[in-house]
Coordinates of C-alpha atoms in Angstrom, one line a residue:
Chain G
X1 CA -96.3 109.4 63.1
X2 CA -97.7 106.4 64.8
X3 CA -98.8 106.6 68.4
X4 CA -97.0 104.0 70.5
X5 CA -100.1 102.5 72.2
X6 CA -102.7 102.8 69.6
X7 CA -102.5 100.2 66.9
X8 CA -105.6 101.6 65.2
X9 CA -103.6 104.7 64.4
X10 CA -100.8 102.8 62.7
X11 CA -100.1 103.9 59.1
X12 CA -102.1 101.8 56.7
X13 CA -99.7 101.4 53.8
X14 CA -102.0 99.6 51.3
X15 CA -105.6 98.7 50.9
X16 CA -107.6 96.4 53.1
X17 CA -105.6 96.9 56.3
X18 CA -101.9 96.2 55.3
X19 CA -99.8 98.0 58.0
X20 CA -96.3 99.4 57.7
X21 CA -93.6 96.8 57.9
X22 CA -91.7 99.4 60.0
X23 CA -93.9 98.4 62.8
X24 CA -91.7 95.3 63.0
X25 CA -88.5 97.3 63.0
X26 CA -89.3 99.8 65.7
X27 CA -88.2 97.5 68.4
X28 CA -89.7 95.4 71.2
X29 CA -91.0 98.2 73.4
X30 CA -93.3 99.8 70.9
X31 CA -94.4 96.4 69.6
X32 CA -95.2 95.1 73.1
X33 CA -97.0 98.2 73.9
X34 CA -99.1 98.1 70.8
X35 CA -99.8 94.4 71.1
X36 CA -100.8 94.4 74.7
X37 CA -103.1 97.3 74.2
X38 CA -104.7 95.4 71.3
X39 CA -105.1 92.1 73.2
X40 CA -106.5 93.9 76.2
X41 CA -109.0 95.6 74.1
X42 CA -110.0 92.4 72.3
X43 CA -110.6 89.7 74.9
X44 CA -112.6 89.2 78.1
X45 CA -110.6 89.0 81.3
X46 CA -108.3 86.0 81.6
X47 CA -108.8 83.1 84.1
X48 CA -106.5 83.0 87.3
X49 CA -103.4 80.9 86.6
X50 CA -102.9 77.4 88.0
X51 CA -99.8 75.1 88.1
X52 CA -100.3 72.6 85.2
X53 CA -100.0 68.9 85.7
X54 CA -96.9 68.4 83.5
X55 CA -94.9 70.8 85.5
X56 CA -95.1 68.7 88.7
X57 CA -93.4 65.4 87.8
X58 CA -90.2 64.2 86.3
X59 CA -90.5 64.2 82.5
X60 CA -89.6 61.3 80.1
X61 CA -86.1 60.1 79.5
X62 CA -83.9 61.7 76.9
X63 CA -83.2 59.4 73.9
X64 CA -80.2 59.3 71.5
X65 CA -82.3 60.7 68.7
X66 CA -84.3 63.8 69.6
X67 CA -88.1 63.6 69.3
X68 CA -90.5 66.4 68.6
X69 CA -93.6 67.0 70.7
X70 CA -96.3 64.4 70.2
X71 CA -98.6 67.4 69.6
X72 CA -96.8 68.0 66.3
X73 CA -97.4 64.5 65.0
X74 CA -99.4 65.8 62.1
X75 CA -96.6 68.0 60.8
X76 CA -95.7 65.5 58.1
X77 CA -95.2 65.3 54.4
X78 CA -97.9 64.3 51.9
X79 CA -97.0 61.1 50.0
X80 CA -98.3 60.2 46.5
X81 CA -97.2 56.6 46.5
X82 CA -97.1 55.4 50.1
X83 CA -97.0 51.7 49.2
X84 CA -94.1 52.0 46.8
X85 CA -95.9 50.9 43.7
X86 CA -93.8 50.7 40.6
X87 CA -93.9 54.4 39.8
X88 CA -92.4 57.6 41.1
X89 CA -92.8 58.6 44.8
X90 CA -93.2 62.2 45.9
X91 CA -93.2 63.6 49.5
X92 CA -94.2 67.3 49.9
X93 CA -93.0 69.7 52.5
X94 CA -95.8 71.2 54.9
X95 CA -94.9 74.8 54.5
X96 CA -98.2 75.9 56.1
X97 CA -97.0 74.2 59.4
X98 CA -93.4 75.4 59.4
X99 CA -91.8 78.8 59.8
X100 CA -88.3 80.3 59.5
X101 CA -86.2 79.5 56.4
X102 CA -84.6 76.1 57.0
X103 CA -86.6 72.9 56.1
X104 CA -86.0 70.2 58.7
X105 CA -84.3 67.2 57.2
X106 CA -87.2 64.8 57.8
X107 CA -89.6 67.2 56.1
X108 CA -87.5 68.2 53.1
X109 CA -89.4 67.3 49.9
X110 CA -88.1 64.4 47.9
X111 CA -88.9 62.6 44.7
X112 CA -87.6 59.1 44.0
X113 CA -88.2 57.4 40.6
X114 CA -87.4 53.8 41.7
X115 CA -87.2 53.9 45.5
X116 CA -84.4 54.8 47.9
X117 CA -81.2 52.8 47.3
X118 CA -79.4 51.3 50.4
X119 CA -75.8 52.4 49.6
X120 CA -72.8 51.4 51.6
X121 CA -70.6 54.5 51.8
X122 CA -67.4 52.3 52.1
X123 CA -68.1 50.8 48.8
X124 CA -69.6 53.8 47.0
X125 CA -67.3 55.3 44.3
X126 CA -67.4 58.5 42.3
X127 CA -65.7 58.3 38.9
X128 CA -64.9 61.3 36.7
X129 CA -63.9 60.7 33.1
X130 CA -64.5 61.5 29.5
X131 CA -62.8 64.5 27.9
X132 CA -60.1 64.7 30.6
X133 CA -56.4 64.2 30.8
X134 CA -56.6 61.7 33.6
X135 CA -59.8 59.9 34.7
X136 CA -60.1 59.5 38.4
X137 CA -62.1 57.5 40.9
X138 CA -62.8 58.7 44.5
X139 CA -63.8 56.7 47.5
X140 CA -66.0 58.5 50.0
X141 CA -63.1 58.5 52.5
X142 CA -61.0 60.4 50.0
X143 CA -63.8 62.8 49.0
X144 CA -64.3 63.7 52.7
X145 CA -60.7 65.0 52.9
X146 CA -61.3 67.7 50.3
X147 CA -61.9 71.3 51.6
X148 CA -65.6 71.9 52.1
X149 CA -67.9 74.8 51.8
X150 CA -71.3 75.5 53.5
X151 CA -74.2 77.4 52.0
X152 CA -77.9 77.6 52.3
X153 CA -79.9 77.0 49.1
X154 CA -83.4 75.9 48.1
X155 CA -84.0 72.9 45.9
X156 CA -87.2 73.0 43.8
X157 CA -88.7 70.4 41.6
X158 CA -89.3 71.7 38.1
X159 CA -92.9 70.5 38.6
X160 CA -93.5 72.3 41.8
X161 CA -96.7 74.4 41.8
X162 CA -97.8 72.6 38.5
X163 CA -101.5 72.7 39.7
X164 CA -101.4 76.4 39.2
X165 CA -101.4 75.8 35.4
X166 CA -105.0 74.8 35.8
X167 CA -107.5 77.2 34.1
X168 CA -109.5 77.1 37.4
X169 CA -107.9 77.5 40.8
X170 CA -107.3 74.0 42.3
X171 CA -108.7 74.0 45.9
X172 CA -105.8 72.4 47.7
X173 CA -103.5 73.5 50.5
X174 CA -100.1 75.1 50.3
X175 CA -98.3 71.8 50.9
X176 CA -100.1 70.2 47.9
X177 CA -99.6 73.2 45.7
X178 CA -96.0 74.2 46.6
X179 CA -94.6 71.4 48.6
X180 CA -91.9 70.4 46.1
X181 CA -89.5 73.0 47.2
X182 CA -87.4 73.1 50.4
X183 CA -84.4 74.9 51.8
X184 CA -81.4 73.6 53.7
X185 CA -77.9 74.3 54.7
X186 CA -75.7 72.1 52.6
X187 CA -72.0 71.2 53.2
X188 CA -69.7 69.6 50.7
X189 CA -66.8 69.8 48.3
X190 CA -66.9 72.4 45.5
X191 CA -67.1 70.4 42.3
X192 CA -64.5 72.7 40.8
X193 CA -62.0 71.5 43.4
X194 CA -62.4 67.9 42.1
X195 CA -62.7 68.8 38.4
X196 CA -59.5 70.8 38.7
X197 CA -57.4 67.7 39.0
X198 CA -58.7 65.7 36.0
X199 CA -57.6 68.3 33.4
X200 CA -60.7 69.2 31.4
X201 CA -60.3 69.4 27.6
X202 CA -61.1 73.0 26.6
X203 CA -63.4 71.7 23.8
X204 CA -65.7 70.1 26.5
X205 CA -68.9 72.1 27.3
X206 CA -71.1 69.7 29.3
X207 CA -70.9 67.0 32.0
X208 CA -73.2 64.0 32.3
X209 CA -74.0 63.3 35.9
X210 CA -75.4 59.9 36.9
X211 CA -76.6 58.3 40.1
X212 CA -76.1 54.9 41.7
X213 CA -79.9 54.6 42.2
X214 CA -81.8 51.8 40.5
X215 CA -83.1 54.2 37.9
X216 CA -79.6 55.5 37.2
X217 CA -81.0 59.0 36.9
X218 CA -78.8 61.2 34.7
X219 CA -78.8 64.8 33.5
X220 CA -76.6 66.9 31.3
X221 CA -75.2 70.0 33.1
X222 CA -73.3 72.8 31.4
X223 CA -69.7 72.9 32.6
X224 CA -70.2 76.7 33.2
X225 CA -72.5 75.8 36.1
X226 CA -70.2 73.0 37.3
X227 CA -67.3 75.3 37.6
X228 CA -69.4 78.2 39.1
X229 CA -71.1 77.1 42.3
X230 CA -71.8 73.3 42.0
X231 CA -71.1 71.3 45.2
X232 CA -70.7 67.6 45.9
X233 CA -72.9 67.6 49.0
X234 CA -72.2 65.4 51.9
X235 CA -74.1 67.1 54.8
X236 CA -77.6 68.4 55.1
X237 CA -78.3 70.8 57.9
X238 CA -75.2 69.6 59.7
X239 CA -75.7 65.9 59.5
X240 CA -74.9 63.4 56.8
X241 CA -77.3 63.5 53.9
X242 CA -80.7 61.8 54.4
X243 CA -80.8 58.5 52.5
X244 CA -83.6 59.9 50.4
X245 CA -81.6 63.0 49.5
X246 CA -78.7 61.1 47.9
X247 CA -76.6 59.6 50.7
X248 CA -73.6 59.4 50.6
X249 CA -73.1 62.2 48.0
X250 CA -75.4 64.3 45.8
X251 CA -74.8 67.1 43.3
X252 CA -76.0 70.5 44.3
X253 CA -76.6 73.1 41.6
X254 CA -77.8 76.1 43.6
X255 CA -81.0 77.6 42.1
X256 CA -81.4 75.0 39.3
X257 CA -84.2 72.6 38.6
X258 CA -84.4 69.9 41.3
X259 CA -84.1 66.9 39.0
X260 CA -80.6 68.1 37.9
X261 CA -79.3 67.9 41.5
X262 CA -78.4 64.2 40.9
X263 CA -78.5 62.1 44.0
X264 CA -76.2 59.1 44.8
X265 CA -73.7 60.5 42.3
X266 CA -71.4 57.8 41.0
X267 CA -70.3 59.1 37.6
X268 CA -69.5 62.4 36.0
X269 CA -68.5 62.3 32.3
X270 CA -67.1 65.3 30.6
X271 CA -68.4 65.7 27.1
X272 CA -68.9 68.2 24.2
X273 CA -72.7 67.8 23.8
X274 CA -75.8 67.2 26.0
X275 CA -77.1 63.6 26.1
X276 CA -80.8 64.7 25.9
X277 CA -81.6 62.0 28.3
X278 CA -85.1 61.0 29.3
X279 CA -85.8 63.6 31.9
X280 CA -84.3 66.6 30.0
X281 CA -85.8 65.7 26.7
X282 CA -89.3 64.8 28.0
X283 CA -90.5 65.7 31.6
X284 CA -88.5 68.9 32.0
X285 CA -89.1 70.4 28.5
X286 CA -92.3 72.3 29.3
X287 CA -94.9 72.7 26.5
X288 CA -95.9 76.1 25.4
X289 CA -99.4 77.0 24.1
X290 CA -98.3 76.8 20.4
X291 CA -97.0 73.2 20.9
X292 CA -93.4 74.3 20.9
X293 CA -91.5 73.5 24.1
X294 CA -88.8 75.1 26.2
X295 CA -85.6 73.0 26.5
X296 CA -82.9 73.4 29.2
X297 CA -85.1 75.3 31.6
X298 CA -82.4 75.2 34.2
X299 CA -83.2 78.1 36.5
X300 CA -86.0 78.2 39.0
X301 CA -87.0 81.8 38.5
X302 CA -88.0 84.3 41.2
X303 CA -91.0 83.3 43.2
X304 CA -92.9 83.7 46.4
X305 CA -96.0 82.6 48.2
X306 CA -97.8 83.4 51.5
X307 CA -97.6 80.5 54.0
X308 CA -99.6 82.2 56.8
X309 CA -102.4 82.6 56.5
X310 CA -103.1 80.1 53.6
X311 CA -105.7 77.7 52.2
X312 CA -107.5 75.7 54.8
X313 CA -106.7 78.0 57.8
X314 CA -109.4 80.1 59.3
X315 CA -109.2 83.6 60.7
X316 CA -111.3 83.3 63.9
X317 CA -111.9 87.0 64.5
X318 CA -111.1 90.4 62.9
X319 CA -108.0 92.2 64.2
X320 CA -104.3 92.0 64.0
X321 CA -102.5 89.2 62.0
X322 CA -99.0 88.8 60.6
X323 CA -98.9 87.8 57.0
X324 CA -95.8 85.6 56.4
X325 CA -94.3 83.8 53.4
X326 CA -91.3 82.5 51.5
X327 CA -89.5 84.1 48.6
X328 CA -86.6 82.7 46.6
X329 CA -84.9 83.1 43.2
X330 CA -82.6 80.7 41.4
X331 CA -81.0 83.7 39.8
X332 CA -79.9 85.5 42.9
X333 CA -80.8 87.1 46.2
X334 CA -84.3 88.3 47.1
X335 CA -84.3 92.1 47.2
X336 CA -87.9 93.0 47.7
X337 CA -91.3 91.4 48.4
X338 CA -94.6 93.2 48.0
X339 CA -97.9 92.0 49.5
X340 CA -101.4 92.9 48.5
X341 CA -104.6 92.4 50.6
X342 CA -107.0 93.7 48.0
X343 CA -106.2 91.4 45.1
X344 CA -103.5 93.5 43.6
X345 CA -105.1 97.0 43.5
X346 CA -102.5 98.2 46.0
X347 CA -99.2 96.7 47.2
X348 CA -97.0 97.3 50.2
X349 CA -93.4 96.4 50.9
X350 CA -93.1 93.5 53.3
X351 CA -90.2 93.2 55.8
X352 CA -87.5 90.9 54.3
X353 CA -85.7 88.7 56.9
X354 CA -81.9 89.3 56.6
X355 CA -79.3 88.5 56.0
X356 CA -80.7 87.5 52.6
X357 CA -78.7 84.8 50.8
X358 CA -78.3 83.9 47.1
X359 CA -80.6 81.2 45.9
X360 CA -82.0 80.6 49.3
X361 CA -85.4 81.0 51.1
X362 CA -86.1 84.5 52.4
X363 CA -88.9 84.9 54.9
X364 CA -91.0 88.0 54.5
X365 CA -93.6 89.4 56.9
X366 CA -96.0 92.2 57.0
X367 CA -98.5 93.2 59.7
X368 CA -102.2 93.2 58.8
X369 CA -105.4 94.3 60.4
X370 CA -108.3 92.3 59.0
X371 CA -111.5 94.2 59.2
X372 CA -113.7 91.0 58.8
X373 CA -114.5 91.8 55.1
X374 CA -113.5 89.7 52.1
X375 CA -109.8 90.1 51.2
X376 CA -107.4 88.6 48.7
X377 CA -103.8 88.1 49.8
X378 CA -100.9 87.7 47.4
X379 CA -97.2 88.3 47.3
X380 CA -94.7 89.3 44.6
X381 CA -90.9 89.0 44.8
X382 CA -88.1 90.8 43.1
X383 CA -84.5 89.6 43.0
X384 CA -81.2 91.5 42.9
X385 CA -80.9 90.9 39.2
X386 CA -84.1 92.9 38.8
X387 CA -86.1 89.8 37.9
X388 CA -89.8 90.4 39.0
X389 CA -92.2 87.5 39.7
X390 CA -94.7 87.8 36.9
X391 CA -98.3 88.7 37.5
X392 CA -100.7 85.9 36.6
X393 CA -102.0 87.4 33.4
X394 CA -98.5 88.1 32.2
X395 CA -97.5 84.6 33.0
X396 CA -100.5 83.0 31.4
X397 CA -100.1 85.0 28.3
X398 CA -96.7 83.4 27.7
X399 CA -97.1 80.0 29.2
X400 CA -100.8 79.2 28.9
X401 CA -103.2 77.3 31.1
X402 CA -104.9 73.9 30.8
X403 CA -108.0 73.4 28.6
X404 CA -109.9 71.7 31.4
X405 CA -109.6 72.3 35.2
X406 CA -106.9 70.2 36.9
X407 CA -108.6 67.7 39.2
X408 CA -105.5 66.1 40.8
X409 CA -103.3 68.7 42.7
X410 CA -100.4 66.2 42.5
X411 CA -100.4 66.0 38.7
X412 CA -98.0 67.7 36.4
X413 CA -99.8 69.4 33.6
X414 CA -96.7 71.5 32.9
X415 CA -93.5 72.7 34.6
X416 CA -91.8 75.8 36.1
X417 CA -94.7 77.9 37.4
X418 CA -93.4 81.0 39.2
X419 CA -96.3 83.4 39.0
X420 CA -98.5 84.5 42.0
X421 CA -100.5 82.5 44.4
X422 CA -103.6 84.2 45.8
X423 CA -105.6 83.4 48.9
X424 CA -109.2 84.6 49.0
X425 CA -110.6 85.3 52.5
X426 CA -114.4 85.5 52.9
X427 CA -116.3 87.3 55.7
X428 CA -116.3 84.1 57.8
X429 CA -112.5 84.1 57.7
X430 CA -112.3 81.0 55.5
X431 CA -109.5 80.8 53.0
X432 CA -109.7 79.5 49.4
X433 CA -107.3 79.4 46.5
X434 CA -108.3 82.1 43.9
X435 CA -106.9 83.7 40.7
X436 CA -106.7 87.4 40.4
Chain Q
X1 CA -76.8 100.1 65.4
X2 CA -80.2 99.7 63.8
X3 CA -81.4 96.4 62.5
X4 CA -81.1 97.5 58.9
X5 CA -77.5 98.6 59.4
X6 CA -76.6 95.2 60.9
X7 CA -78.2 93.5 58.0
X8 CA -76.2 95.6 55.5
X9 CA -73.0 94.9 57.3
X10 CA -73.7 91.1 57.2
X11 CA -74.7 91.4 53.6
X12 CA -71.4 93.1 52.7
X13 CA -69.5 90.4 54.5
X14 CA -71.5 87.7 52.7
X15 CA -71.1 89.1 49.3
X16 CA -67.3 89.5 49.8
X17 CA -67.0 85.8 50.6
X18 CA -69.2 84.7 47.7
X19 CA -67.1 86.8 45.3
X20 CA -64.0 85.0 46.6
X21 CA -65.7 81.7 45.9
X22 CA -66.8 82.7 42.4
X23 CA -63.5 84.1 41.3
X24 CA -61.1 81.5 42.6
X25 CA -63.1 78.5 41.6
X26 CA -62.1 76.1 44.3
X27 CA -60.9 78.8 46.6
X28 CA -57.7 76.9 47.1
X29 CA -55.1 78.0 44.5
X30 CA -53.8 74.4 44.5
X31 CA -54.9 71.0 43.5
X32 CA -55.9 68.5 46.1
X33 CA -54.9 65.4 44.1
X34 CA -56.7 62.7 46.1
X35 CA -58.3 61.2 43.0
X36 CA -57.1 57.7 42.2
X37 CA -56.2 57.2 38.5
X38 CA -58.4 54.8 36.6
X39 CA -58.5 53.8 32.9
X40 CA -61.5 54.3 30.6
X41 CA -61.5 50.5 30.0
X42 CA -62.1 50.0 33.7
X43 CA -64.9 52.5 33.7
X44 CA -66.6 50.9 30.7
X45 CA -69.2 48.8 32.8
X46 CA -70.6 52.0 34.1
X47 CA -70.2 54.1 31.0
X48 CA -73.8 53.7 29.7
X49 CA -74.8 57.1 28.4
X50 CA -75.6 57.4 24.6
X51 CA -75.1 60.8 23.0
X52 CA -77.5 62.0 20.3
X53 CA -74.9 61.6 17.6
X54 CA -74.6 57.9 18.5
X55 CA -71.4 58.2 20.5
X56 CA -71.1 55.2 22.9
X57 CA -73.7 53.0 21.1
X58 CA -72.5 49.4 21.6
X59 CA -72.0 46.7 19.0
X60 CA -75.1 44.6 18.4
X61 CA -78.4 44.9 16.6
X62 CA -82.1 44.1 16.8
X63 CA -85.4 44.1 14.9
X64 CA -89.0 44.9 15.9
X65 CA -90.0 41.2 15.4
X66 CA -87.6 40.2 18.2
X67 CA -88.5 43.2 20.2
X68 CA -92.2 42.4 20.1
X69 CA -91.6 39.0 21.8
X70 CA -89.2 40.6 24.4
X71 CA -91.8 43.2 25.2
X72 CA -94.1 40.5 26.5
X73 CA -91.4 38.1 27.9
X74 CA -89.6 40.9 29.9
X75 CA -92.9 42.1 31.5
X76 CA -92.9 45.5 29.8
X77 CA -96.7 45.0 29.2
X78 CA -97.3 45.3 33.0
X79 CA -96.9 49.0 32.8
X80 CA -97.0 49.9 29.1
X81 CA -99.9 47.6 28.1
X82 CA -100.3 44.9 25.4
X83 CA -98.2 45.9 22.4
X84 CA -97.0 49.0 24.3
X85 CA -100.2 50.9 23.5
X86 CA -101.1 51.9 27.0
X87 CA -100.9 51.0 30.7
X88 CA -100.4 52.4 34.2
X89 CA -97.2 54.1 33.1
X90 CA -98.2 55.2 29.6
X91 CA -98.2 54.1 26.0
X92 CA -94.8 53.8 24.2
X93 CA -96.6 53.2 20.9
X94 CA -99.3 55.8 20.2
X95 CA -100.4 58.3 17.7
X96 CA -101.7 61.1 19.9
X97 CA -101.0 64.5 18.4
X98 CA -99.1 67.2 20.3
X99 CA -100.9 70.2 18.8
X100 CA -104.4 71.3 19.7
X101 CA -104.3 69.7 23.2
X102 CA -103.0 72.6 25.2
X103 CA -100.0 72.8 27.4
X104 CA -100.9 69.6 29.1
X105 CA -100.8 67.5 25.9
X106 CA -99.3 64.0 26.4
X107 CA -95.7 64.0 25.3
X108 CA -95.1 60.7 23.4
X109 CA -91.9 59.3 21.9
X110 CA -93.4 60.0 18.4
X111 CA -94.9 63.4 19.0
X112 CA -92.2 64.9 21.3
X113 CA -88.9 63.1 21.7
X114 CA -86.2 64.8 19.7
X115 CA -83.7 62.0 19.6
X116 CA -84.0 58.3 18.8
X117 CA -80.9 57.6 20.9
X118 CA -82.8 58.6 24.1
X119 CA -85.0 55.5 23.5
X120 CA -82.1 53.1 23.6
X121 CA -80.4 55.0 26.5
X122 CA -83.5 54.9 28.7
X123 CA -84.4 51.3 28.1
X124 CA -80.9 50.1 28.8
X125 CA -80.5 52.4 31.8
X126 CA -83.8 52.1 33.6
X127 CA -85.9 49.2 32.2
X128 CA -87.4 46.8 33.0
X129 CA -88.5 48.6 36.2
X130 CA -87.7 45.7 38.5
X131 CA -84.4 44.7 36.8
X132 CA -82.7 47.6 35.1
X133 CA -79.4 47.0 33.2
X134 CA -80.1 43.3 32.8
X135 CA -81.0 43.4 29.1
X136 CA -78.3 42.5 26.6
X137 CA -77.4 45.2 24.1
X138 CA -79.1 43.1 21.3
X139 CA -82.3 43.0 23.4
X140 CA -82.2 46.8 23.9
X141 CA -81.7 47.3 20.1
X142 CA -84.6 44.9 19.5
X143 CA -86.9 46.7 21.9
X144 CA -85.9 50.1 20.5
X145 CA -86.7 48.8 17.0
X146 CA -90.1 47.5 18.2
X147 CA -91.0 50.9 19.6
X148 CA -89.7 53.0 16.7
X149 CA -91.4 50.7 14.1
X150 CA -94.7 50.6 16.1
X151 CA -94.7 54.4 16.0
X152 CA -94.0 54.3 12.2
X153 CA -90.7 56.1 12.7
X154 CA -88.8 53.4 10.7
X155 CA -89.9 51.1 7.8
X156 CA -91.0 47.6 8.8
X157 CA -88.0 45.2 9.3
X158 CA -85.4 47.9 9.7
X159 CA -82.4 46.7 11.7
X160 CA -81.4 49.0 14.5
X161 CA -77.7 49.2 15.3
X162 CA -75.1 51.8 16.2
X163 CA -75.1 53.1 12.6
X164 CA -78.9 53.1 11.8
X165 CA -80.3 54.3 15.2
X166 CA -78.9 57.8 15.3
X167 CA -80.2 58.4 11.7
X168 CA -83.8 57.9 12.6
X169 CA -85.7 61.1 11.9
X170 CA -87.8 62.2 14.8
X171 CA -90.8 64.4 13.8
X172 CA -90.5 67.0 16.7
X173 CA -86.7 67.5 16.4
X174 CA -87.1 71.2 15.8
X175 CA -89.9 71.8 18.3
X176 CA -87.7 73.2 21.0
X177 CA -86.6 76.7 22.2
X178 CA -83.5 76.9 24.4
X179 CA -84.7 78.7 27.5
X180 CA -81.4 79.9 28.9
X181 CA -78.8 79.9 26.0
X182 CA -76.5 82.1 28.0
X183 CA -76.2 79.5 30.7
X184 CA -74.7 76.9 28.4

């Protein structure tokens, strides 16, 4: 039993100072007591308080569009092609600077293969045809009248975390390594409600979905998924879709490979076979060590990583810290996340932020007392289907690693990495990327 | 009520609503019926996807000789290099092997793509970069022939058309394992 005011007596639940997650659940009084005792024992006496300058004058005028503090100006995405050269553009989410579970709209990751199209919603049309009784076309006005649903879900690029296929750990921050996944609340029309009225031929098995972007990105999607939980998304975190996310309408396939969530959808053709279009037959067919390749790698499998602390941060003194991170599974709901501080020798259950949602980010936390000695932090998630995030040696055995170290953290040596991410902390409190 | 009990109650409510959504597909029990009827003929200008069996390949034809000229004239060399053998966005004609180069091996049309129809589909859909969907079908057939012939996937002089293109044998056709067969 833990003594309320003595954090040093808290149960250590795993090696290297991991503390019981129950600390977080005991309620504010115990926490406040413990924390204040800790702070009081750690610092010199504080300065007397003064009225700060900014509290004494009228502030600036409110604007139609809200603005974040100028002190947060560096909370931005990393771009790979800021001049819009004739190639793909990527923007990566700064997870190391964010918290919670929702990615703000202007920081959601995006990938565009031929720029952002400037679409007039009054002229945009969505056509559904192929193996159907009656092909239809929908204006955005008409589509907006269908019943809508709202759900949270992550979208993850199949190439997210690709640098972790490197045979040596790439020294890059969380944003560079895992910035091609984000999580939002999406609102739109269940695709099934629209497909219902065209009369699908029972022999049809697939749909070809295509965008109105310059590259006319297209993917083949099994009808099984289309009729399960696919949504024609119109709103992102409450406002109309960002232009770079597919305005005015995108396909959302919860939990499935980002590239399949076709933006700017203008055509859905019901067919009996997949098209094996460019992206499905090339980029998103990951090579295996024996030169065979996976095809139709739809699901982003269970995964987690620690966001705080992470690469590039520094622990300035020994003592109490909260380890925090993100877990998600394209196959279901996060049921459990375990954390290690000793490179996998011992593991402890982290607190999982509820209510947990299917195919959505789940924040996990665990208190930690760093003793100033080297430590290796890592997390491992389990979903409600019993799928366990694979340990690195298990994953590498099946999927392999590169022959030479990866030098560009933004490159894509392979796809669909869902194994562990480990942060090595040295005695100075500096954090590097390590393999265990 | 403890925090974990609150979470459980919310969880129960959530799973009930998601079951309702999954069982009754659109959750309505009726059709909305706001779609405007349209004929396949009127959709034709947008109906550009080619299936692996050749479905939807248009009339027309082309050869590598014509394609080679177009490859320069249409500016393809800017990204794919002289003769398609390399540039900022990669070679379209190359003999790099797939095996022995690890999981990061370069996937080329010759060593990786499973279907010749993908070449036609992608050129017509997305190329040239600065003006996609401006090539005529004959031009797309010619560029397709140029790439396939350059990669020694068809004998010199073979005419590519709706009949011959889907019959081109791709070396890596059987190189794939379906990752999630139960999801199809």
